[in-house]
mmCIF file of C-alpha atoms and ligand atoms in Angstrom:
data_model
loop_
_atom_site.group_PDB
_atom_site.id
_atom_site.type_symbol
_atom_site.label_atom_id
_atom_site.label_comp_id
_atom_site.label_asym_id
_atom_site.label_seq_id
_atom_site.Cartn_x
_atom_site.Cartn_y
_atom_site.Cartn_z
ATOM 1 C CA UNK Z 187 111.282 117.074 127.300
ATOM 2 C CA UNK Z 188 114.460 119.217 128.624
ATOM 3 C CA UNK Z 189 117.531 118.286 126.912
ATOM 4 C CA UNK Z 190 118.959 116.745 130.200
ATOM 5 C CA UNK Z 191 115.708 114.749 130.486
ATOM 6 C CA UNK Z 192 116.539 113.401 126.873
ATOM 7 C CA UNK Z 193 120.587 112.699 127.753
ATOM 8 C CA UNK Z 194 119.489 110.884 130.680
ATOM 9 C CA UNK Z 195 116.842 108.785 129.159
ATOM 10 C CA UNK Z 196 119.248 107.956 126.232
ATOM 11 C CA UNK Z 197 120.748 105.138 127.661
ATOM 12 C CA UNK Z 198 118.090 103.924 128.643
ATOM 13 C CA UNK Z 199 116.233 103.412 124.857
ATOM 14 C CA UNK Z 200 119.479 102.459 123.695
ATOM 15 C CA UNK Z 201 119.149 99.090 126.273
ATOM 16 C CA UNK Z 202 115.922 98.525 125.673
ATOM 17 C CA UNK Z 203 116.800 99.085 121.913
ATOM 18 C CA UNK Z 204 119.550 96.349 123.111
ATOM 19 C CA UNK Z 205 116.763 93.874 124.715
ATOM 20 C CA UNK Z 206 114.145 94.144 121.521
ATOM 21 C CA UNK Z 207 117.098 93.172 118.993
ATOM 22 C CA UNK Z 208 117.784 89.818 121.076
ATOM 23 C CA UNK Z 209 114.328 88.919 121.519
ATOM 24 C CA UNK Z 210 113.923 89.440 118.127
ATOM 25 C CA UNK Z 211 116.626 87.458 117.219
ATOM 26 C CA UNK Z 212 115.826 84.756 119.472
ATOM 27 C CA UNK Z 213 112.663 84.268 118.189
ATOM 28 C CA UNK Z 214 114.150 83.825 114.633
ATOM 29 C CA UNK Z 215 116.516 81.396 115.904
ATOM 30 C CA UNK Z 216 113.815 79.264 117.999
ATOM 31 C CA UNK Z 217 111.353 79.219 114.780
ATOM 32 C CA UNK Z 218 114.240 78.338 112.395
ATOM 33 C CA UNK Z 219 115.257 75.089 115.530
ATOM 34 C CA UNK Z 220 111.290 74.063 115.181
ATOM 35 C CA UNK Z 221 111.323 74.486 111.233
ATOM 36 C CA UNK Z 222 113.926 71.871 111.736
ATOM 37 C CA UNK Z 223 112.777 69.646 114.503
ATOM 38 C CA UNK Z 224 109.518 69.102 112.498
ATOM 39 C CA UNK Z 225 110.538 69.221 108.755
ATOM 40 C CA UNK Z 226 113.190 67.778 108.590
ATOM 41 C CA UNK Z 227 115.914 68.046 105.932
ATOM 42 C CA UNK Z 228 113.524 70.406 104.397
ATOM 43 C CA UNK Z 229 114.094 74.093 103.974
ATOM 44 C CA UNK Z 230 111.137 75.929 105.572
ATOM 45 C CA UNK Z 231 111.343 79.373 106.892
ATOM 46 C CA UNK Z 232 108.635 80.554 109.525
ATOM 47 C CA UNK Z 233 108.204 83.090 112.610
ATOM 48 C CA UNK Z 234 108.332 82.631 116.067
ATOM 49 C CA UNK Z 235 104.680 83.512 115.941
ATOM 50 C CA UNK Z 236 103.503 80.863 112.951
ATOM 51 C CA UNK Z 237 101.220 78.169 114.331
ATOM 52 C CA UNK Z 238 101.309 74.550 113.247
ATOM 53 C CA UNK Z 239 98.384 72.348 113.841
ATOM 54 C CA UNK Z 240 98.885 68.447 113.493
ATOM 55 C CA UNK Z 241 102.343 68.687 111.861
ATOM 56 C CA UNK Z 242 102.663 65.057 111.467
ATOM 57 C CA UNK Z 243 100.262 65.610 108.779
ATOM 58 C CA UNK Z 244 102.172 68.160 106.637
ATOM 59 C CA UNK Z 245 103.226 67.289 103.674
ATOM 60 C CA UNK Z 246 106.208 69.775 103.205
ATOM 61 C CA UNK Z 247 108.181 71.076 99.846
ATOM 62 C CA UNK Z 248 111.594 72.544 99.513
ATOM 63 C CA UNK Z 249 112.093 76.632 100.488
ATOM 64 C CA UNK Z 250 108.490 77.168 102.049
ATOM 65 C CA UNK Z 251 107.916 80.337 103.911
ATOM 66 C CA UNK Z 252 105.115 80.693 106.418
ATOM 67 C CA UNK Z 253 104.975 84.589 107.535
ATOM 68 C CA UNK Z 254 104.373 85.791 110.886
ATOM 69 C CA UNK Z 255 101.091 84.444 112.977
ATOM 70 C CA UNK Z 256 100.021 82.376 109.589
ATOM 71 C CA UNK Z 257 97.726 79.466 111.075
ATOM 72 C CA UNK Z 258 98.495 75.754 109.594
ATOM 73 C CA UNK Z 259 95.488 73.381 110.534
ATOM 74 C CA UNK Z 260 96.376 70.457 109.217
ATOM 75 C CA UNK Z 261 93.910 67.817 111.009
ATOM 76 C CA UNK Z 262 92.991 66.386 107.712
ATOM 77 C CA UNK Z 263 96.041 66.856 105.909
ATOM 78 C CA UNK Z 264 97.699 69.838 104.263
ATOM 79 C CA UNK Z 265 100.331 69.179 101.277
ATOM 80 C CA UNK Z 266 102.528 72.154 100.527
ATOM 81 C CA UNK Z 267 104.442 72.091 97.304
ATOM 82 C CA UNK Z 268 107.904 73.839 97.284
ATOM 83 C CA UNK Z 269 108.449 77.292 96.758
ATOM 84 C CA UNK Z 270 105.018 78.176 99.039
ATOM 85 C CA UNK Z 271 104.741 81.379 100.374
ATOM 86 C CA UNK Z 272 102.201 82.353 103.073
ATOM 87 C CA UNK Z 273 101.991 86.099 104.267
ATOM 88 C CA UNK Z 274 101.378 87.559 107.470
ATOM 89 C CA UNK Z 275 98.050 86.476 109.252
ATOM 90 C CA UNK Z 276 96.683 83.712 106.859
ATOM 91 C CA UNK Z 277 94.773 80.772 107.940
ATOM 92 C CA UNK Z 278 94.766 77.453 106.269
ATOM 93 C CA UNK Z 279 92.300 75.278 108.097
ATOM 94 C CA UNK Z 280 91.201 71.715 107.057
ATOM 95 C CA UNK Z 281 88.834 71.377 110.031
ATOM 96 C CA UNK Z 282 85.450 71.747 110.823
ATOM 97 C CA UNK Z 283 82.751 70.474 112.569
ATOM 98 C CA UNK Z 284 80.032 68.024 112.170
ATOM 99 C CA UNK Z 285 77.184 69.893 112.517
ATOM 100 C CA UNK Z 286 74.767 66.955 111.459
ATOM 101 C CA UNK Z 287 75.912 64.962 115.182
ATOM 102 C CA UNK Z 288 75.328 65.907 118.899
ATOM 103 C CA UNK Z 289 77.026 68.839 120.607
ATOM 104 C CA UNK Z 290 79.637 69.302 121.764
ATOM 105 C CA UNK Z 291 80.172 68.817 117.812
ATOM 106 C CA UNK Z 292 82.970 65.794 116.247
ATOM 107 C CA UNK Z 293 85.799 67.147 114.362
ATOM 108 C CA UNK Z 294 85.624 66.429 110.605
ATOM 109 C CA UNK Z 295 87.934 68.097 108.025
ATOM 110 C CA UNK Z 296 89.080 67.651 104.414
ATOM 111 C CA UNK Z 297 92.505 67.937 103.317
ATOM 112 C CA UNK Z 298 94.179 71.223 101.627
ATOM 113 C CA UNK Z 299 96.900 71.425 98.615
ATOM 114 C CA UNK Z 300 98.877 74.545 97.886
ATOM 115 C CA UNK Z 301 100.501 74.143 94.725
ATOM 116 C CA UNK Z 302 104.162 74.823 93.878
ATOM 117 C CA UNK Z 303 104.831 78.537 93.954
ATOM 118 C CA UNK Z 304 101.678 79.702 95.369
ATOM 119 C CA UNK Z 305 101.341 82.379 96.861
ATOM 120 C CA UNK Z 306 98.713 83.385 99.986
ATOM 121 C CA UNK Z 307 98.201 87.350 100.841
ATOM 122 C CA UNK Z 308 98.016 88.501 104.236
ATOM 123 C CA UNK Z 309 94.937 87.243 105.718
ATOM 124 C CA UNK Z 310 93.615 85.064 103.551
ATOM 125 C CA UNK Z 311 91.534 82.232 104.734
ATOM 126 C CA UNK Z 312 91.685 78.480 102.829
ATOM 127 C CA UNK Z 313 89.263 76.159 103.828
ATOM 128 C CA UNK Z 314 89.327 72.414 103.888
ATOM 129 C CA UNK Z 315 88.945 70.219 100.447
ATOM 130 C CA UNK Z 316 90.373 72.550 98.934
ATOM 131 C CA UNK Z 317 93.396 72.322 96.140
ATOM 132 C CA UNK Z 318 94.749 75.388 94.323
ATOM 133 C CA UNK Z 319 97.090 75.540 91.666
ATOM 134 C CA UNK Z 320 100.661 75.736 90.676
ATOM 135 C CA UNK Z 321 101.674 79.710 90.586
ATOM 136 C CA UNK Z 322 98.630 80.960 91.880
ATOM 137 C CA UNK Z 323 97.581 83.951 94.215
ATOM 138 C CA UNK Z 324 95.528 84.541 96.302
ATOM 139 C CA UNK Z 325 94.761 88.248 97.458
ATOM 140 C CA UNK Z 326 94.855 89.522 100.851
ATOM 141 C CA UNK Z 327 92.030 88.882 103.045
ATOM 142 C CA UNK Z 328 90.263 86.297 100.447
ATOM 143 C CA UNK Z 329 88.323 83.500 101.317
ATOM 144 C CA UNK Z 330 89.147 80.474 99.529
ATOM 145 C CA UNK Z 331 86.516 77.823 99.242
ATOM 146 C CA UNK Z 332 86.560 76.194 96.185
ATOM 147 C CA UNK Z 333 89.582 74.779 93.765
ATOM 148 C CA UNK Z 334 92.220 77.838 92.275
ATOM 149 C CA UNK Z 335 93.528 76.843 88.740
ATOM 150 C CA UNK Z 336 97.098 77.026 87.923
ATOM 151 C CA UNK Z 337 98.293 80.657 88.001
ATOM 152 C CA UNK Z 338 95.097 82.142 88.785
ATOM 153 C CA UNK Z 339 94.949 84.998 91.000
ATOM 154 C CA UNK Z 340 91.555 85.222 93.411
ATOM 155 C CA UNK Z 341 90.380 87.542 95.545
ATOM 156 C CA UNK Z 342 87.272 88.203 97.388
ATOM 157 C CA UNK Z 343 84.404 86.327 99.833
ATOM 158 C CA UNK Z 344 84.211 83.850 98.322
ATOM 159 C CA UNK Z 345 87.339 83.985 96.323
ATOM 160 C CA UNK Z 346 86.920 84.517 92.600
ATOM 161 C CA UNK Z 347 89.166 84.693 89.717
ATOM 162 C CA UNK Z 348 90.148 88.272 89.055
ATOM 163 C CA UNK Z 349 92.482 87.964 86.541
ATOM 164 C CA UNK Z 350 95.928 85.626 85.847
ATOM 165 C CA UNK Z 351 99.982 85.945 86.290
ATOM 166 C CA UNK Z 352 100.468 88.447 83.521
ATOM 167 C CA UNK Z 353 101.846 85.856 80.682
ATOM 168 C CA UNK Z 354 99.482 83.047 81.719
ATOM 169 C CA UNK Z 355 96.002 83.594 80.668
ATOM 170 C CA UNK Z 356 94.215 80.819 79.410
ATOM 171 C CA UNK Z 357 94.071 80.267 75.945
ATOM 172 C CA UNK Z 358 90.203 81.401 74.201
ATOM 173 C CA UNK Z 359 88.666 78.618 72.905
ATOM 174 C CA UNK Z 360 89.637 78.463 68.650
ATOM 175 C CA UNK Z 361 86.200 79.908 66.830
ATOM 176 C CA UNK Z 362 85.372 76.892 65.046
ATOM 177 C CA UNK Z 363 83.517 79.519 62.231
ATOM 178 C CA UNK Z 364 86.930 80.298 60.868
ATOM 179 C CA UNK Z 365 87.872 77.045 60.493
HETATM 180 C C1 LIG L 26 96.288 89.806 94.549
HETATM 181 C C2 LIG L 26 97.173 91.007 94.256
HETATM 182 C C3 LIG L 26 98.619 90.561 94.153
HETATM 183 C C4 LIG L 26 96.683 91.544 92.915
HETATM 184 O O1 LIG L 26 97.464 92.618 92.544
HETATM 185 P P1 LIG L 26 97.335 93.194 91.034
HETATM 186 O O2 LIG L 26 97.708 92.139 90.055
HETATM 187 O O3 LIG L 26 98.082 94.464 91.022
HETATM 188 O O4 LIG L 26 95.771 93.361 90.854
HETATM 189 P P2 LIG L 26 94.897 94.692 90.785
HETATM 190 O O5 LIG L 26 95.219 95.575 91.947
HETATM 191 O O6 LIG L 26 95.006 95.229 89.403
HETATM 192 O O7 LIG L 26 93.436 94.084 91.033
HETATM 193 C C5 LIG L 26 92.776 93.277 90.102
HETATM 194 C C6 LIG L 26 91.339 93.185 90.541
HETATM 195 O O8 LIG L 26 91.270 92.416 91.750
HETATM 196 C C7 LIG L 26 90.706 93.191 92.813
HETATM 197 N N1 LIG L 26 91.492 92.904 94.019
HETATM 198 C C8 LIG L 26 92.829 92.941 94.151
HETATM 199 N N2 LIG L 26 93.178 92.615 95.382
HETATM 200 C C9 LIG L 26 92.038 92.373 96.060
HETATM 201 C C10 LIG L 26 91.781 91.963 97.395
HETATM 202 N N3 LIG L 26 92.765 91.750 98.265
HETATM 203 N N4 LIG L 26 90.490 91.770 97.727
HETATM 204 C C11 LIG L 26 89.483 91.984 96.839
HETATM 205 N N5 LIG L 26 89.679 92.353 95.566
HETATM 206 C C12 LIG L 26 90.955 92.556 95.189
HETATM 207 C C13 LIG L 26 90.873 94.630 92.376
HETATM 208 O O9 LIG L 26 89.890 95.445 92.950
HETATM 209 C C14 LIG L 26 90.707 94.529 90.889
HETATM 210 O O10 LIG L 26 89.341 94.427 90.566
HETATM 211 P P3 LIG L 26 88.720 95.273 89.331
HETATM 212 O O11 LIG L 26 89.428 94.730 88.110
HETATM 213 O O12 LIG L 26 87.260 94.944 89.385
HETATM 214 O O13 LIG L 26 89.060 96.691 89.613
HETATM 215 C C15 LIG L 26 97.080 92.079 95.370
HETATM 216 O O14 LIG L 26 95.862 92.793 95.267
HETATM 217 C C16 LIG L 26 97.164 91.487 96.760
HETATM 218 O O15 LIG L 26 96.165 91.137 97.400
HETATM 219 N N6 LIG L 26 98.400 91.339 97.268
HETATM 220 C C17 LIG L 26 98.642 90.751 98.549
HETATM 221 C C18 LIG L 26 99.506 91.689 99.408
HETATM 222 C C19 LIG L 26 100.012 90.985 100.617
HETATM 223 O O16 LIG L 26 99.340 90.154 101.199
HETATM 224 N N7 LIG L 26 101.227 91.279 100.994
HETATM 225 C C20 LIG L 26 101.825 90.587 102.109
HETATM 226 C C21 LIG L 26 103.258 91.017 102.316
HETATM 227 S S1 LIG L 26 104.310 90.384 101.043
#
């Protein structure tokens, strides 16, 4: 481009520039007005783009964060302990359907608990009857389908244990042979 071309087009970025900052901003502001319409007295931080499912059924702790187009599905109850945090993309569904009946299939779910200070990688899936642990993690893109201990970290399909918070191992059981 000429350097006129770029002088007169400068403006121009600099508005749009302009418009992206209040949209952005907006968005913050409408998330942070629903945080409180449906929490509240609670301290939960969330994006514009976050999607709550049955919110009447959410138990919610203290200084939660739920990242930017994280899916809550909380048809058969979801309890979220404080100190949560849930990255970018991650779905936490307690529905699913009952295969067993007629189609179109009934809803059925189980309910989901996050434990305090928990926290979810970027999308990670965490299906219903599920109940992980205080401290744990879960690794980006996992699929959680069974129970995470305290401060486990998991990763995988299906998630597995792949190690603990550094500090927090589990003890190895005393060899009795010493005794
Ligand atoms: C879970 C996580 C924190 C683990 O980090 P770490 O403690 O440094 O662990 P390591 O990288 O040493 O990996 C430990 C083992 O788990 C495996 N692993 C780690 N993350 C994995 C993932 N997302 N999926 C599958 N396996 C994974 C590693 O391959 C490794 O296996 P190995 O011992 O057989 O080689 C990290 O991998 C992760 O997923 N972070 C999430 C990032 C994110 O979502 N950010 C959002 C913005 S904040």
């Amino acid at each position: 481009m000429t350097k006129r071309g770029e002088i007169m087009l400068a403006p121009i970025l600099w508005a749009l520039n302009l418009v992206e900052r209040f949209v952005f901003y907006s968005g913050r502001v409408l998330a942070h007005a629903r945080m409180r319409r449906l929490f509240p007295g609670k301290r939960v931080i969330c994006d514009y783009s976050t999607i709550i499912k049955y919110p009447e059924q959410i138990d919610i702790g203290d200084d939660v964060w739920l990242g930017s187009s994280v899916s809550l599905g909380a048809y058969a109850g979801l309890t979220l302990e404080d100190r949560v945090r849930i990255s970018h993309g991650a779905f936490i569904e307690t529905a699913s359907l009952d295969l067993g009946g007629e189609v179109p299939y009934e809803h059925k779910g189980k309910p989901v608990r996050i434990g305090f200070g928990t926290w979810i990688g970027a999308y990670a899936i965490v299906l219903g009857g599920v109940t992980i642990g205080r401290q744990a993690v879960v690794a980006a893109g996992a699929v959680v389908v069974r129970d995470v201990p305290d401060n486990a970290i998991v990763a995988g399909i299906p998630a597995r244990v792949v190690g603990y918070r550094p500090g927090h191992e589990p003890q190895a059981p005393a060899d009795q042979s010493l005794a």
